Coordinates of N, CA and C in Angstrom, one line a residue:
X195 N 52.8 33.4 50.4 CA 53.6 33.6 51.6 C 54.1 32.2 52.1
X196 N 55.4 32.2 52.4 CA 55.9 30.9 53.0 C 55.7 30.8 54.4
X197 N 56.1 29.7 55.0 CA 55.9 29.4 56.4 C 56.9 30.3 57.2
X198 N 56.5 30.6 58.4 CA 57.4 31.4 59.3 C 58.8 30.7 59.4
X199 N 59.8 31.5 59.3 CA 61.2 31.0 59.5 C 61.8 30.4 58.2
X200 N 60.9 30.3 57.1 CA 61.4 29.7 55.9 C 62.5 30.6 55.2
X201 N 62.2 31.9 55.3 CA 63.2 32.9 54.7 C 64.5 32.8 55.4
X202 N 64.5 32.6 56.7 CA 65.8 32.5 57.4 C 66.5 31.3 57.0
X203 N 65.8 30.2 56.8 CA 66.4 28.9 56.4 C 67.1 29.1 55.0
X204 N 66.4 29.8 54.1 CA 67.0 30.1 52.8 C 68.2 30.9 52.9
X205 N 68.1 32.0 53.7 CA 69.3 32.8 53.9 C 70.5 32.1 54.4
X206 N 70.3 31.2 55.4 CA 71.3 30.4 56.0 C 71.9 29.4 54.9
X207 N 71.0 28.8 54.2 CA 71.4 27.9 53.1 C 72.3 28.6 52.1
X208 N 71.9 29.8 51.7 CA 72.6 30.6 50.7 C 74.0 30.9 51.3
X209 N 74.1 31.3 52.6 CA 75.4 31.7 53.2 C 76.3 30.4 53.3
X210 N 75.7 29.3 53.7 CA 76.5 28.1 53.8 C 77.0 27.7 52.4
X211 N 76.1 27.7 51.4 CA 76.6 27.4 50.0 C 77.7 28.3 49.5
X212 N 77.6 29.6 49.9 CA 78.6 30.5 49.5 C 80.0 30.2 50.2
X213 N 79.9 29.9 51.5 CA 81.1 29.5 52.2 C 81.7 28.2 51.7
X214 N 80.8 27.3 51.4 CA 81.3 26.0 50.8 C 82.1 26.3 49.5
X215 N 81.5 27.2 48.7 CA 82.2 27.5 47.4 C 83.6 28.1 47.7
X216 N 83.6 29.0 48.6 CA 84.9 29.6 49.0 C 85.9 28.6 49.6
X217 N 85.4 27.5 50.1 CA 86.3 26.5 50.7 C 87.0 25.6 49.6
X218 N 86.5 25.8 48.4 CA 87.2 25.0 47.3 C 88.5 25.7 47.0
X219 N 89.6 25.0 47.3 CA 90.9 25.6 47.2 C 91.7 24.8 46.2
X220 N 92.9 25.5 45.8 CA 93.8 24.9 44.8 C 94.6 23.8 45.5
X221 N 94.8 23.8 46.8 CA 95.6 22.7 47.5 C 94.6 21.6 47.9
X222 N 95.0 20.4 47.4 CA 94.1 19.2 47.7 C 94.0 19.0 49.2
X223 N 95.1 19.3 49.9 CA 95.1 19.1 51.4 C 94.0 20.0 52.0
X224 N 93.8 21.2 51.6 CA 92.8 22.1 52.1 C 91.4 21.6 51.7
X225 N 91.3 21.2 50.5 CA 90.0 20.6 50.1 C 89.5 19.5 51.0
X226 N 90.5 18.6 51.3 CA 90.1 17.4 52.1 C 89.8 17.9 53.5
X227 N 90.5 18.8 54.1 CA 90.2 19.4 55.4 C 88.8 20.0 55.4
X228 N 88.5 20.8 54.4 CA 87.2 21.5 54.4 C 86.1 20.5 54.1
X229 N 86.3 19.5 53.3 CA 85.3 18.4 53.1 C 84.9 17.8 54.4
X230 N 85.9 17.4 55.2 CA 85.6 16.8 56.5 C 85.0 17.8 57.5
X231 N 85.4 19.0 57.4 CA 84.8 20.0 58.3 C 83.3 20.1 58.0
X232 N 82.9 20.2 56.7 CA 81.5 20.3 56.4 C 80.7 19.1 56.8
X233 N 81.3 17.9 56.7 CA 80.6 16.7 57.1 C 80.3 16.7 58.6
X234 N 81.2 17.3 59.4 CA 81.0 17.3 60.8 C 80.2 18.6 61.3
X235 N 80.3 19.7 60.7 CA 79.8 20.9 61.2 C 78.7 21.7 60.5
X236 N 78.4 21.2 59.3 CA 77.4 21.9 58.5 C 76.1 22.2 59.2
X237 N 75.6 21.2 59.9 CA 74.3 21.4 60.6 C 74.3 22.3 61.8
X238 N 75.4 22.4 62.4 CA 75.4 23.2 63.7 C 76.5 24.4 63.6
X239 N 76.8 24.8 62.4 CA 77.7 26.0 62.3 C 76.9 27.3 62.7
X240 N 77.3 28.0 63.7 CA 76.5 29.2 64.1 C 77.1 30.4 63.3
X241 N 76.4 31.5 63.6 CA 76.8 32.8 62.9 C 78.2 33.2 63.2
X242 N 78.7 33.0 64.4 CA 80.1 33.3 64.8 C 81.0 32.4 64.0
X243 N 80.7 31.1 63.9 CA 81.5 30.2 63.1 C 81.5 30.5 61.7
X244 N 80.4 31.0 61.1 CA 80.4 31.4 59.7 C 81.3 32.6 59.5
X245 N 81.3 33.5 60.5 CA 82.1 34.7 60.4 C 83.6 34.4 60.5
X246 N 83.9 33.5 61.4 CA 85.3 33.0 61.6 C 85.8 32.3 60.3
X247 N 85.0 31.5 59.8 CA 85.4 30.7 58.5 C 85.5 31.7 57.4
X248 N 84.6 32.7 57.3 CA 84.7 33.6 56.2 C 86.1 34.4 56.3
X249 N 86.4 34.8 57.5 CA 87.6 35.6 57.8 C 88.8 34.7 57.4
X250 N 88.8 33.5 57.8 CA 89.9 32.5 57.5 C 90.1 32.3 56.0
X251 N 89.0 32.3 55.3 CA 89.0 32.0 53.9 C 89.6 33.2 53.1
X252 N 89.8 34.3 53.7 CA 90.5 35.4 53.1 C 91.9 35.2 52.9
X253 N 92.5 34.2 53.6 CA 93.9 33.9 53.5 C 94.2 33.2 52.1
X254 N 95.4 33.4 51.6 CA 95.9 32.7 50.5 C 96.1 31.2 50.9
X255 N 96.0 30.3 49.9 CA 96.1 28.9 50.2 C 97.3 28.5 51.0
X256 N 98.5 28.9 50.7 CA 99.7 28.5 51.4 C 99.7 29.0 52.8
X257 N 99.2 30.3 53.0 CA 99.1 30.8 54.3 C 98.1 30.1 55.1
X258 N 97.0 29.8 54.5 CA 95.9 29.0 55.2 C 96.4 27.7 55.6
X259 N 97.1 27.0 54.7 CA 97.6 25.6 55.0 C 98.6 25.7 56.2
X260 N 99.5 26.8 56.2 CA 100.4 26.9 57.3 C 99.7 27.0 58.6
X261 N 98.6 27.7 58.6 CA 97.8 27.8 59.9 C 97.1 26.5 60.2
X262 N 96.5 25.9 59.3 CA 95.8 24.6 59.5 C 96.7 23.5 59.9
X263 N 97.9 23.5 59.3 CA 98.8 22.4 59.6 C 99.7 22.6 60.8
X264 N 99.5 23.9 61.4 CA 100.2 24.1 62.6 C 101.6 24.7 62.5
X265 N 102.1 25.0 61.2 CA 103.4 25.6 61.0 C 103.4 27.0 61.4
X266 N 102.2 27.7 61.3 CA 102.1 29.1 61.8 C 100.9 29.1 62.8
X267 N 100.9 30.1 63.6 CA 99.8 30.3 64.6 C 99.3 31.7 64.4
X268 N 98.0 31.9 64.8 CA 97.4 33.2 64.7 C 97.1 33.7 66.1
X269 N 97.2 35.0 66.3 CA 96.9 35.6 67.6 C 95.4 35.9 67.7
X270 N 94.7 35.8 66.6 CA 93.3 36.1 66.6 C 92.5 34.9 67.2
X271 N 91.9 35.1 68.4 CA 91.2 33.9 69.0 C 90.0 33.4 68.2
X272 N 89.4 34.2 67.4 CA 88.3 33.7 66.6 C 88.8 32.8 65.5
X273 N 89.9 33.1 64.9 CA 90.5 32.3 63.9 C 91.1 31.0 64.5
X274 N 91.8 31.2 65.7 CA 92.4 30.1 66.3 C 91.3 29.0 66.7
X275 N 90.2 29.4 67.1 CA 89.1 28.5 67.4 C 88.6 27.7 66.1
X276 N 88.5 28.4 65.0 CA 88.1 27.8 63.8 C 89.2 26.9 63.3
X277 N 90.4 27.3 63.4 CA 91.5 26.4 63.0 C 91.5 25.1 63.8
X278 N 91.3 25.2 65.1 CA 91.2 24.1 66.0 C 90.1 23.1 65.5
X279 N 89.0 23.7 65.1 CA 87.9 22.8 64.6 C 88.3 22.1 63.3
X280 N 89.0 22.8 62.5 CA 89.4 22.2 61.2 C 90.4 21.1 61.5
X281 N 91.3 21.3 62.4 CA 92.3 20.3 62.7 C 91.7 19.1 63.4
X282 N 90.7 19.4 64.2 CA 90.0 18.3 64.9 C 89.4 17.2 64.0
X283 N 88.9 17.7 62.9 CA 88.2 16.7 62.0 C 89.2 16.1 60.9
X284 N 90.4 16.6 60.9 CA 91.3 16.2 59.9 C 92.7 15.8 60.4
X285 N 92.8 14.5 60.7 CA 94.1 14.0 61.1 C 95.3 14.4 60.2
X286 N 95.0 14.6 58.9 CA 96.1 14.9 58.0 C 96.6 16.3 58.3
X287 N 95.9 17.1 59.0 CA 96.4 18.5 59.3 C 97.2 18.5 60.5
X288 N 97.3 17.4 61.2 CA 98.0 17.4 62.5 C 99.4 16.9 62.3
X289 N 100.4 17.8 62.2 CA 101.8 17.4 61.9 C 102.6 17.3 63.2
X290 N 102.0 17.6 64.3 CA 102.8 17.7 65.6 C 103.1 16.3 66.0

């Protein structure tokens, strides 16, 4: 038997690793944005953040880049919040 809470840590680690894998994109710009995101937010990404990121990662690369770069906007507040966090850590994504 492991220590209390150990299973939850493993579950979280597995979820984070899966999300990181899905963050690997064909567009270099997105890879750079996600690398910076993980540097800043990996330790304190909550369940809602994980869900928002997962939903965002369902987008095709060019659609995702359009959102992250600000060329397109989303009406979904959950996605908008995550996009803001991505833009916050990556000056390259701010074209305004």
